[in-house]
Tab-separated table of C-alpha atoms in Angstrom:
chain	number	residue	atom	x	y	z
K	1	MET	CA	-88.402	-7.824	-78.859
K	2	LYS	CA	-86.816	-9.392	-82.022
K	3	ASP	CA	-83.984	-6.981	-82.124
K	4	GLU	CA	-83.031	-6.948	-78.441
K	5	LEU	CA	-82.743	-10.637	-79.003
K	6	LYS	CA	-80.474	-10.436	-82.309
K	7	ASP	CA	-78.470	-7.567	-79.900
K	8	ILE	CA	-77.591	-9.913	-77.583
K	9	TYR	CA	-77.221	-12.695	-80.008
K	10	ASN	CA	-74.266	-10.378	-81.630
K	11	ALA	CA	-73.114	-9.171	-78.308
K	12	THR	CA	-71.364	-12.657	-78.167
K	13	GLU	CA	-67.955	-12.473	-77.099
K	14	LEU	CA	-65.311	-13.308	-80.051
K	15	PRO	CA	-62.269	-15.138	-78.899
K	16	GLU	CA	-59.345	-13.273	-80.028
K	17	GLU	CA	-57.761	-16.344	-81.326
K	18	LEU	CA	-60.980	-16.771	-83.659
K	19	PRO	CA	-58.850	-15.189	-87.049
K	20	GLY	CA	-55.545	-17.294	-86.290
K	21	VAL	CA	-57.893	-20.543	-85.785
K	22	VAL	CA	-59.589	-19.499	-88.731
K	23	GLU	CA	-56.426	-18.858	-90.889
K	24	ALA	CA	-54.796	-22.476	-89.392
K	25	ALA	CA	-58.030	-24.306	-90.703
K	26	LEU	CA	-57.723	-22.771	-94.006
K	27	ARG	CA	-54.024	-23.538	-94.657
K	28	ARG	CA	-54.670	-27.119	-93.041
K	29	GLY	CA	-57.552	-27.427	-95.416
K	30	GLU	CA	-55.858	-26.414	-98.408
K	31	ARG	CA	-52.887	-28.354	-97.938
K	32	ARG	CA	-54.956	-31.222	-97.719
K	33	ALA	CA	-56.951	-30.270	-100.812
K	34	ARG	CA	-53.806	-29.623	-102.790
K	35	SER	CA	-52.022	-33.059	-101.911
K	36	ARG	CA	-55.425	-34.740	-103.099
K	37	ARG	CA	-54.932	-32.737	-106.315
K	38	ARG	CA	-51.697	-33.552	-106.637
K	39	SER	CA	-52.356	-37.239	-106.549
K	40	LEU	CA	-55.028	-36.927	-109.409
K	41	ARG	CA	-52.611	-34.759	-111.133
K	42	ILE	CA	-50.071	-37.635	-111.239
K	43	LEU	CA	-53.025	-39.869	-112.926
K	44	SER	CA	-54.291	-37.209	-115.468
K	45	PRO	CA	-52.119	-37.943	-118.610
K	46	MET	CA	-53.236	-41.307	-118.331
K	47	ALA	CA	-56.751	-40.954	-116.566
K	48	ALA	CA	-58.883	-42.516	-119.772
K	49	ALA	CA	-56.660	-45.741	-119.712
K	50	LEU	CA	-56.541	-45.389	-115.547
K	51	ALA	CA	-60.394	-45.289	-115.497
K	52	ALA	CA	-60.937	-48.276	-117.382
K	53	PHE	CA	-58.163	-50.281	-115.320
K	54	VAL	CA	-59.998	-49.027	-111.991
K	55	LEU	CA	-63.430	-50.376	-113.611
K	56	VAL	CA	-61.650	-53.730	-114.434
K	57	LEU	CA	-59.789	-53.836	-111.009
K	58	ASN	CA	-63.133	-53.424	-109.353
K	59	THR	CA	-64.636	-56.451	-110.942
K	60	VAL	CA	-61.895	-58.738	-112.238
K	61	PRO	CA	-59.302	-59.594	-109.144
K	62	THR	CA	-57.128	-61.510	-111.759
K	63	PHE	CA	-56.788	-58.289	-113.471
K	64	ALA	CA	-55.142	-56.433	-110.680
K	65	ALA	CA	-52.537	-58.759	-110.609
K	66	ALA	CA	-51.492	-58.027	-113.994
K	67	MET	CA	-51.752	-54.649	-113.729
K	68	TYR	CA	-48.738	-54.383	-111.779
K	69	GLU	CA	-47.072	-55.822	-114.945
K	70	VAL	CA	-48.118	-52.997	-117.674
K	71	PRO	CA	-45.080	-50.952	-118.214
K	72	VAL	CA	-45.847	-47.160	-117.633
K	73	LEU	CA	-43.062	-44.738	-118.974
K	74	GLY	CA	-41.957	-41.831	-117.382
K	75	GLU	CA	-43.309	-42.668	-113.556
K	76	VAL	CA	-41.484	-44.587	-110.960
K	77	CYS	CA	-44.798	-44.742	-108.506
K	78	ARG	CA	-48.223	-43.554	-108.731
K	79	VAL	CA	-50.878	-43.287	-105.923
K	80	LEU	CA	-54.342	-44.328	-107.582
K	81	THR	CA	-58.048	-44.949	-106.363
K	82	VAL	CA	-58.797	-48.450	-107.127
K	83	ARG	CA	-62.354	-48.557	-105.436
K	84	SER	CA	-64.959	-45.793	-104.731
K	85	SER	CA	-67.858	-46.715	-102.923
K	86	HIS	CA	-70.896	-44.315	-101.586
K	87	TYR	CA	-73.389	-46.204	-99.589
K	88	ALA	CA	-76.117	-44.924	-96.850
K	89	ASP	CA	-79.030	-46.530	-94.968
K	90	ASN	CA	-80.675	-44.705	-91.658
K	91	THR	CA	-77.685	-45.041	-89.521
K	92	LYS	CA	-74.609	-43.927	-91.647
K	93	ASN	CA	-73.803	-42.322	-94.751
K	94	VAL	CA	-70.343	-44.127	-96.189
K	95	ASP	CA	-68.093	-42.378	-98.804
K	96	ILE	CA	-64.535	-44.274	-99.337
K	97	GLU	CA	-62.018	-44.003	-101.737
K	98	VAL	CA	-59.595	-46.690	-101.622
K	99	PRO	CA	-55.914	-46.011	-102.814
K	100	ALA	CA	-53.300	-48.283	-104.047
K	101	ILE	CA	-49.944	-47.544	-104.919
K	102	ASP	CA	-48.206	-48.579	-108.535
K	103	VAL	CA	-44.416	-48.764	-108.426
K	104	GLU	CA	-42.444	-49.440	-111.621
K	105	LEU	CA	-39.308	-50.112	-109.949
K	106	GLY	CA	-37.163	-53.124	-109.390
K	107	GLU	CA	-38.697	-55.850	-107.763
K	108	ALA	CA	-41.722	-53.750	-106.704
K	109	GLY	CA	-43.856	-57.456	-105.734
K	110	TRP	CA	-43.771	-55.662	-102.185
K	111	ALA	CA	-46.380	-52.812	-103.356
K	112	GLU	CA	-49.077	-55.541	-103.542
K	113	SER	CA	-48.330	-56.374	-99.663
K	114	VAL	CA	-48.599	-52.938	-98.980
K	115	ASN	CA	-52.157	-52.623	-101.018
K	116	ARG	CA	-53.314	-55.507	-98.925
K	117	LEU	CA	-52.105	-53.802	-95.853
K	118	ILE	CA	-54.151	-50.558	-97.020
K	119	GLU	CA	-57.477	-52.382	-98.015
K	120	ALA	CA	-57.042	-54.608	-94.496
K	121	THR	CA	-56.934	-51.158	-92.700
K	122	ILE	CA	-59.560	-49.291	-94.614
K	123	ASP	CA	-62.037	-52.270	-94.007
K	124	TYR	CA	-61.103	-52.423	-90.205
K	125	GLU	CA	-61.654	-48.784	-89.723
K	126	VAL	CA	-64.925	-48.637	-91.386
K	127	ALA	CA	-66.318	-51.480	-89.605
K	128	GLN	CA	-65.633	-50.119	-86.761
K	129	SER	CA	-66.780	-46.651	-87.513
K	130	GLU	CA	-70.103	-49.061	-89.022
K	131	ALA	CA	-70.562	-50.285	-85.714
K	132	ARG	CA	-70.269	-47.468	-83.474
K	133	ALA	CA	-73.150	-45.727	-85.872
K	134	GLU	CA	-75.235	-48.497	-85.184
K	135	GLU	CA	-74.673	-48.820	-81.684
K	136	TYR	CA	-75.463	-44.926	-81.402
K	137	TYR	CA	-78.773	-45.133	-83.607
K	138	GLN	CA	-79.734	-47.961	-81.335
K	139	ALA	CA	-79.279	-45.998	-78.293
K	140	TYR	CA	-80.755	-42.893	-79.906
K	141	ILE	CA	-83.852	-45.013	-80.423
K	142	SER	CA	-83.950	-47.296	-77.310
K	143	THR	CA	-83.574	-43.895	-75.229
K	144	GLY	CA	-87.064	-42.662	-76.927
K	145	GLY	CA	-85.617	-40.719	-79.797
K	146	ASP	CA	-87.634	-40.369	-83.080
K	147	PRO	CA	-86.258	-42.019	-86.048
K	148	GLU	CA	-87.222	-39.176	-88.521
K	149	ASP	CA	-85.293	-36.670	-86.008
K	150	TYR	CA	-81.791	-38.885	-86.449
K	151	ARG	CA	-78.876	-37.531	-88.523
K	152	PRO	CA	-76.844	-40.508	-89.923
K	153	ILE	CA	-73.396	-40.111	-88.937
K	154	ASP	CA	-71.211	-39.628	-91.912
K	155	ILE	CA	-68.220	-41.964	-92.558
K	156	GLY	CA	-65.457	-41.123	-95.108
K	157	VAL	CA	-62.188	-42.543	-96.448
K	158	ASP	CA	-60.035	-40.436	-98.419
K	159	TYR	CA	-56.068	-40.191	-98.897
K	160	GLU	CA	-53.234	-37.352	-99.078
K	161	VAL	CA	-50.067	-37.815	-101.230
K	162	TYR	CA	-47.429	-35.616	-99.335
K	163	TYR	CA	-44.299	-36.704	-101.301
K	164	ALA	CA	-43.449	-38.839	-104.096
K	165	SER	CA	-39.841	-38.755	-105.883
K	166	ASP	CA	-37.768	-41.344	-107.919
K	167	SER	CA	-36.984	-43.293	-104.322
K	168	VAL	CA	-39.478	-42.224	-101.758
K	169	LEU	CA	-43.292	-42.244	-101.233
K	170	SER	CA	-44.965	-40.389	-98.485
K	171	PHE	CA	-49.009	-40.725	-98.010
K	172	ALA	CA	-51.711	-41.011	-95.472
K	173	VAL	CA	-54.906	-42.765	-95.282
K	174	ILE	CA	-57.294	-40.744	-93.445
K	175	LYS	CA	-60.849	-41.787	-91.947
K	176	THR	CA	-63.172	-39.160	-90.551
K	177	GLU	CA	-66.426	-40.039	-88.803
K	178	THR	CA	-68.674	-36.823	-87.893
K	179	LEU	CA	-69.555	-38.781	-84.564
K	180	ALA	CA	-66.415	-36.880	-83.191
K	181	SER	CA	-63.837	-35.202	-84.700
K	182	ALA	CA	-61.329	-37.114	-82.243
K	183	TYR	CA	-62.374	-40.252	-84.592
K	184	GLU	CA	-60.594	-38.867	-87.163
K	185	THR	CA	-57.643	-41.452	-87.854
K	186	PHE	CA	-54.709	-41.058	-90.009
K	187	HIS	CA	-52.407	-44.152	-90.950
K	188	TYR	CA	-49.100	-42.883	-92.746
K	189	TYR	CA	-47.067	-44.646	-95.227
K	190	ASN	CA	-43.590	-43.715	-95.971
K	191	TYR	CA	-41.435	-46.164	-98.225
K	192	ASP	CA	-38.054	-46.379	-99.904
K	193	LEU	CA	-39.366	-47.382	-103.359
K	194	THR	CA	-35.940	-49.014	-104.103
K	195	THR	CA	-36.226	-51.495	-101.615
K	196	GLY	CA	-40.011	-51.409	-100.357
K	197	GLU	CA	-38.736	-51.011	-96.912
K	198	GLU	CA	-40.688	-48.559	-94.629
K	199	LEU	CA	-38.859	-45.353	-93.831
K	200	GLN	CA	-37.421	-45.010	-90.255
K	201	ILE	CA	-37.029	-41.703	-88.726
K	202	SER	CA	-33.582	-42.305	-87.640
K	203	GLU	CA	-33.147	-42.821	-91.129
K	204	LEU	CA	-34.256	-39.482	-92.472
K	205	ALA	CA	-33.317	-37.348	-89.284
K	206	GLY	CA	-30.030	-39.155	-88.423
K	207	GLU	CA	-29.007	-40.438	-85.157
K	208	GLY	CA	-30.011	-38.561	-81.770
K	209	TRP	CA	-33.314	-37.306	-83.754
K	210	ARG	CA	-35.081	-37.587	-80.488
K	211	GLU	CA	-33.219	-34.964	-78.613
K	212	ARG	CA	-32.968	-32.468	-81.015
K	213	ALA	CA	-36.989	-32.984	-81.739
K	214	LYS	CA	-37.869	-32.662	-78.028
K	215	ALA	CA	-35.819	-29.616	-77.958
K	216	GLN	CA	-37.373	-28.273	-81.007
K	217	LEU	CA	-40.945	-29.153	-79.658
K	218	VAL	CA	-39.786	-27.183	-76.293
K	219	GLU	CA	-39.231	-24.441	-78.394
K	220	LEU	CA	-42.927	-24.743	-80.090
K	221	ILE	CA	-45.083	-24.972	-77.019
K	222	SER	CA	-42.943	-22.290	-74.676
K	223	GLY	CA	-41.223	-20.192	-77.229
K	224	PRO	CA	-42.445	-16.580	-77.924
K	225	ASP	CA	-44.303	-17.436	-80.676
K	226	ALA	CA	-46.596	-19.783	-78.647
K	227	ASP	CA	-48.392	-17.193	-76.860
K	228	GLY	CA	-50.486	-19.592	-74.535
K	229	THR	CA	-51.566	-22.009	-77.859
K	230	TYR	CA	-50.378	-24.860	-75.918
K	231	TRP	CA	-50.047	-26.730	-72.705
K	232	GLN	CA	-46.938	-26.731	-70.666
K	233	LEU	CA	-45.928	-30.099	-70.637
K	234	ASP	CA	-43.335	-31.739	-68.153
K	235	GLU	CA	-40.523	-34.033	-69.246
K	236	ALA	CA	-43.383	-36.945	-68.910
K	237	GLY	CA	-45.906	-35.004	-71.000
K	238	LEU	CA	-43.287	-34.525	-73.690
K	239	GLU	CA	-42.076	-37.977	-73.951
K	240	GLU	CA	-45.362	-39.332	-74.180
K	241	ALA	CA	-46.419	-36.671	-77.130
K	242	LEU	CA	-43.076	-37.767	-79.182
K	243	ASP	CA	-44.067	-41.296	-78.507
K	244	ALA	CA	-47.450	-40.950	-80.210
K	245	ALA	CA	-46.581	-38.761	-82.950
K	246	GLN	CA	-46.592	-39.956	-86.440
K	247	LEU	CA	-44.231	-39.520	-89.355
K	248	ARG	CA	-44.844	-38.212	-92.784
K	249	LEU	CA	-42.858	-36.194	-95.416
K	250	ASP	CA	-43.223	-32.817	-96.195
K	251	GLY	CA	-43.526	-31.437	-99.828
K	252	ALA	CA	-39.711	-30.919	-99.771
K	253	GLY	CA	-39.087	-34.769	-98.444
K	254	ARG	CA	-37.958	-33.562	-94.975
K	255	PRO	CA	-39.585	-35.463	-92.106
K	256	VAL	CA	-42.347	-34.256	-90.188
K	257	LEU	CA	-43.525	-35.420	-86.637
K	258	VAL	CA	-47.432	-35.349	-86.509
K	259	PHE	CA	-48.462	-34.728	-83.032
K	260	GLN	CA	-51.915	-36.081	-82.088
K	261	LYS	CA	-54.926	-34.029	-80.972
K	262	TYR	CA	-55.260	-32.651	-77.423
K	263	SER	CA	-51.590	-34.020	-77.392
K	264	LEU	CA	-49.683	-30.583	-77.157
K	265	GLY	CA	-52.603	-28.401	-76.501
K	266	PRO	CA	-56.882	-27.851	-76.933
K	267	GLY	CA	-58.557	-29.164	-80.001
K	268	SER	CA	-58.214	-25.880	-81.516
K	269	THR	CA	-54.648	-26.400	-81.873
K	270	GLY	CA	-55.490	-29.439	-84.361
K	271	ARG	CA	-52.502	-31.671	-84.835
K	272	PRO	CA	-49.535	-29.609	-84.658
K	273	GLU	CA	-46.665	-30.527	-87.144
K	274	LEU	CA	-42.643	-30.098	-86.514
K	275	VAL	CA	-40.376	-30.295	-89.286
K	276	LEU	CA	-37.232	-31.946	-87.996
K	277	ASP	CA	-33.963	-30.001	-88.427
Z	1	MET	CA	-65.776	-21.637	-106.231
Z	2	ARG	CA	-61.890	-21.699	-105.978
Z	3	GLY	CA	-59.731	-22.142	-102.845
Z	4	GLU	CA	-59.205	-18.229	-102.552
Z	5	GLY	CA	-62.557	-17.009	-103.074
Z	6	PHE	CA	-63.625	-19.727	-100.345
Z	7	ALA	CA	-61.140	-18.113	-98.095
Z	8	ASP	CA	-62.242	-14.920	-98.433
Z	9	PHE	CA	-66.155	-15.801	-97.905
Z	10	VAL	CA	-64.732	-17.491	-94.625
Z	11	ARG	CA	-62.867	-14.855	-93.106
Z	12	GLN	CA	-65.736	-12.187	-93.886
Z	13	ASN	CA	-68.016	-14.282	-92.168
Z	14	GLU	CA	-66.103	-15.790	-89.278
Z	15	ALA	CA	-67.622	-13.634	-86.509
Z	16	SER	CA	-71.063	-15.241	-87.834
Z	17	PHE	CA	-69.672	-18.819	-88.314
Z	18	TYR	CA	-68.507	-18.917	-84.418
Z	19	ARG	CA	-71.565	-17.065	-83.150
Z	20	ILE	CA	-73.711	-19.855	-84.946
Z	21	ALA	CA	-71.694	-22.561	-83.554
Z	22	PHE	CA	-71.625	-20.853	-80.165
Z	23	SER	CA	-75.545	-20.702	-80.219
Z	24	TYR	CA	-75.681	-24.486	-80.045
Z	25	VAL	CA	-72.755	-25.553	-77.891
Z	26	ARG	CA	-72.300	-22.359	-75.483
Z	27	SER	CA	-68.414	-22.948	-74.917
Z	28	ARG	CA	-65.846	-20.792	-76.334
Z	29	GLU	CA	-63.173	-23.846	-76.929
Z	30	ASP	CA	-65.748	-26.317	-78.647
Z	31	ALA	CA	-67.106	-23.552	-80.529
Z	32	LEU	CA	-63.343	-22.862	-81.722
Z	33	ASP	CA	-63.003	-26.345	-82.808
Z	34	ILE	CA	-66.380	-26.426	-84.872
Z	35	VAL	CA	-65.434	-23.528	-86.963
Z	36	GLN	CA	-62.013	-25.173	-87.524
Z	37	ASP	CA	-63.541	-28.816	-88.501
Z	38	SER	CA	-66.262	-26.998	-90.607
Z	39	ILE	CA	-63.877	-24.858	-92.754
Z	40	GLU	CA	-61.669	-27.883	-92.947
Z	41	LYS	CA	-64.177	-30.160	-94.007
Z	42	ALA	CA	-65.731	-27.819	-96.289
Z	43	LEU	CA	-62.538	-27.612	-98.265
Z	44	ARG	CA	-62.650	-30.891	-98.779
Z	45	LYS	CA	-66.329	-30.956	-100.153
Z	46	LEU	CA	-65.715	-27.820	-102.032
Z	47	PRO	CA	-65.527	-29.152	-105.420
Z	48	GLY	CA	-68.829	-30.600	-105.265
Z	49	LEU	CA	-70.536	-26.914	-104.806
Z	50	ARG	CA	-71.792	-26.435	-108.010
Z	51	ASP	CA	-73.629	-23.127	-107.355
Z	52	ASP	CA	-71.108	-20.625	-105.698
Z	53	SER	CA	-74.347	-18.294	-104.619
Z	54	ARG	CA	-75.567	-20.950	-102.367
Z	55	ILE	CA	-72.221	-21.017	-100.654
Z	56	LYS	CA	-73.726	-19.686	-96.914
Z	57	PRO	CA	-76.295	-22.292	-96.901
Z	58	TRP	CA	-73.893	-24.778	-98.067
Z	59	PHE	CA	-71.332	-23.919	-95.292
Z	60	CYS	CA	-73.877	-23.129	-92.608
Z	61	ARG	CA	-75.443	-26.719	-93.288
Z	62	ILE	CA	-71.732	-28.208	-92.170
Z	63	LEU	CA	-71.461	-26.118	-89.407
Z	64	VAL	CA	-74.714	-26.876	-87.936
Z	65	ASN	CA	-73.862	-30.463	-88.842
Z	66	GLU	CA	-71.121	-30.048	-86.730
Z	67	SER	CA	-72.342	-28.187	-83.841
Z	68	ILE	CA	-75.041	-30.784	-83.219
Z	69	ASP	CA	-72.427	-33.618	-83.772
Z	70	CYS	CA	-70.563	-31.566	-80.643
Z	71	LEU	CA	-73.839	-31.625	-78.630
Z	72	ARG	CA	-74.110	-35.547	-79.309
Z	73	ARG	CA	-70.747	-36.461	-78.334
Z	74	ARG	CA	-71.500	-34.183	-75.165
Z	75	ARG	CA	-74.807	-35.895	-74.109
Z	76	GLY	CA	-74.487	-37.831	-70.928
Z	77	THR	CA	-71.747	-35.121	-69.247
Z	78	GLU	CA	-72.920	-31.677	-67.681
Z	79	PRO	CA	-73.854	-29.011	-69.928
Z	80	VAL	CA	-71.557	-26.543	-70.540
Z	81	ASP	CA	-72.786	-22.695	-69.953
Z	82	GLU	CA	-70.025	-20.255	-70.131
Z	83	SER	CA	-71.503	-16.935	-71.006
Z	84	LEU	CA	-75.341	-16.481	-71.037
Z	85	PRO	CA	-75.738	-13.110	-69.779
Z	86	ALA	CA	-76.531	-12.393	-66.225
Z	87	ALA	CA	-79.939	-12.221	-65.448
Z	88	ASP	CA	-80.038	-9.223	-62.990
Z	89	GLU	CA	-81.766	-6.937	-65.344
Z	90	THR	CA	-84.940	-5.842	-65.063
Z	91	GLY	CA	-88.059	-4.611	-67.597
Z	92	ARG	CA	-87.963	-5.326	-71.142
Z	93	ARG	CA	-83.922	-6.529	-71.095
Z	94	ALA	CA	-84.604	-8.892	-68.936
Z	95	GLU	CA	-87.854	-10.086	-70.796
Z	96	ALA	CA	-85.141	-10.699	-73.721
Z	97	LEU	CA	-82.606	-12.068	-71.908
Z	98	ALA	CA	-85.315	-14.751	-70.500
Z	99	LEU	CA	-86.272	-15.328	-74.313
Z	100	TYR	CA	-82.698	-15.553	-75.442
Z	101	ASP	CA	-82.298	-18.268	-72.502
Z	102	ALA	CA	-85.344	-20.170	-74.088
Z	103	VAL	CA	-83.959	-19.801	-77.742
Z	104	SER	CA	-80.339	-21.630	-76.518
Z	105	LYS	CA	-82.990	-24.450	-74.714
Z	106	LEU	CA	-84.921	-25.095	-78.106
Z	107	PRO	CA	-84.179	-28.519	-79.482
Z	108	PRO	CA	-81.443	-28.322	-81.989
Z	109	LYS	CA	-83.970	-28.328	-85.276
Z	110	TYR	CA	-86.196	-25.344	-83.814
Z	111	LYS	CA	-82.798	-23.253	-82.615
Z	112	THR	CA	-81.314	-24.146	-86.358
Z	113	VAL	CA	-84.420	-22.073	-88.055
Z	114	ILE	CA	-84.842	-18.989	-85.134
Z	115	VAL	CA	-80.857	-18.325	-84.957
Z	116	LEU	CA	-80.688	-18.787	-88.882
Z	117	ARG	CA	-83.402	-17.094	-90.094
Z	118	PHE	CA	-83.691	-13.894	-87.273
Z	119	PHE	CA	-80.106	-13.622	-85.992
Z	120	GLU	CA	-78.357	-14.194	-89.188
Z	121	ASP	CA	-81.103	-13.029	-91.437
Z	122	MET	CA	-80.994	-15.824	-93.843
Z	123	LYS	CA	-83.831	-16.269	-96.231
Z	124	LEU	CA	-86.202	-19.036	-95.176
Z	125	GLN	CA	-85.030	-20.839	-98.601
Z	126	GLU	CA	-81.560	-20.593	-97.307
Z	127	VAL	CA	-82.604	-21.620	-93.754
Z	128	ALA	CA	-84.107	-24.789	-95.515
Z	129	GLN	CA	-81.102	-25.793	-97.362
Z	130	ALA	CA	-78.857	-25.180	-94.579
Z	131	ALA	CA	-81.209	-27.325	-92.226
Z	132	GLY	CA	-81.446	-29.975	-94.812
Z	133	CYS	CA	-85.186	-29.862	-95.030
Z	134	ASN	CA	-87.520	-28.517	-97.538
Z	135	LEU	CA	-89.078	-25.078	-97.440
Z	136	SER	CA	-92.452	-26.122	-96.022
Z	137	THR	CA	-90.547	-28.186	-92.955
Z	138	ALA	CA	-88.531	-25.082	-92.338
Z	139	LYS	CA	-91.773	-23.117	-92.256
Z	140	SER	CA	-93.559	-25.379	-90.174
Z	141	ARG	CA	-90.111	-25.751	-87.646
Z	142	LEU	CA	-90.002	-21.954	-87.436
Z	143	TYR	CA	-93.894	-21.933	-86.710
Z	144	LYS	CA	-93.327	-24.651	-84.026
Z	145	ALA	CA	-90.324	-22.911	-82.660
Z	146	LEU	CA	-92.170	-19.467	-82.230
Z	147	GLU	CA	-95.343	-21.360	-80.464
Z	148	LEU	CA	-92.460	-22.668	-78.207
Z	149	LEU	CA	-91.234	-19.582	-77.203
Z	150	ARG	CA	-94.855	-18.367	-76.726
Z	151	VAL	CA	-93.885	-15.379	-78.743
Z	152	GLU	CA	-96.689	-13.131	-80.529
Z	153	LEU	CA	-96.220	-14.318	-84.174
Z	154	LYS	CA	-97.226	-10.766	-84.930
Z	155	ASP	CA	-93.726	-9.565	-83.413
Z	156	TRP	CA	-91.986	-11.887	-85.738
Z	157	GLU	CA	-92.020	-11.480	-89.437
Z	158	VAL	CA	-91.435	-15.134	-90.703
Z	159	GLY	CA	-90.963	-14.194	-94.444
Z	160	LEU	CA	-89.675	-16.371	-97.317
């Protein structure tokens, strides 16, 4: 009987897009791991010194401000972990890496404002996730669930650096929550390092970018390579997807639109990206 | 393990991973989502894998957790049941189909040990690692699962 059961299990029909989904996930995961490694590599020549900085940053607030006055040769900007925390209870496992930017160019006091914004965003996101975790746990217990069988929800915050040059920086802070992959949230930060201004898509892609982006989007979802992967969107759907898209730079410094999950197709399409011409 | 080694491991086992996910959620789209999210999550956590020989139970733990999370999200909505085999068979085949149906309805912690031990031929120690419990708990879950399925123990080699 065991063999017959196994035969039925093995006869589960495999979707033909499975290899494509796997390859796409490997590419996305590897890209994310690479950008994480890149941000660490920026740190590596000074790892020991920075380790001490991080330790002090975590404990002595006044040192944090002073740190930005320390001259660092050969690098205009770095993204570094200033706080790393891990804690857990019966409702959640939390794993947070808080990044900060360190700019050595002109009047870079704006970096502190960005760092405060990053920290506030992370605090807000984690608080939201923790409240959801608590709510879910209480709902589980009040409906007769056994606390012993409860699996705490994982909450993680990490970051990726996409592009860093002498004048431009693009990175993201990412929160993941295993309660639902839809709760993965990306906050992108794209800055002109010389002015401290946030980069606008029209500056990067030129005037008329929206019409060009829409044409590229139509090509992506309806072109010969789409092969039914995406939904067929009407004009309103295209506009809505463009409105909700986020901006980042790729490794060559080109602007990239990142579309929200489920805005162009089913969950297996992930968060499609479009490098703007 | 480096990224290339992990990619080869995933490609070689992608069918198994899809079947495991599908055995929980019984939805093609959800199972594809779970495989995809598990791969991305595993790549993020890969530097923490100290022993390459434990890659399968390590990855299966992520996969099973993602599958259970998907069921958790779905709680309160209509169950999806895309492709349970038709029950118009007779004799031994019909009995097997009924039992397979019973496996699919087991609570997740019992289903995990049945699917990984008997369908994926993993050792009980690996099943325990994938389920995030110790060996004796895995063993007791396995016996309890078989009891719930009301099968004759002599037909099932529990093994270690």
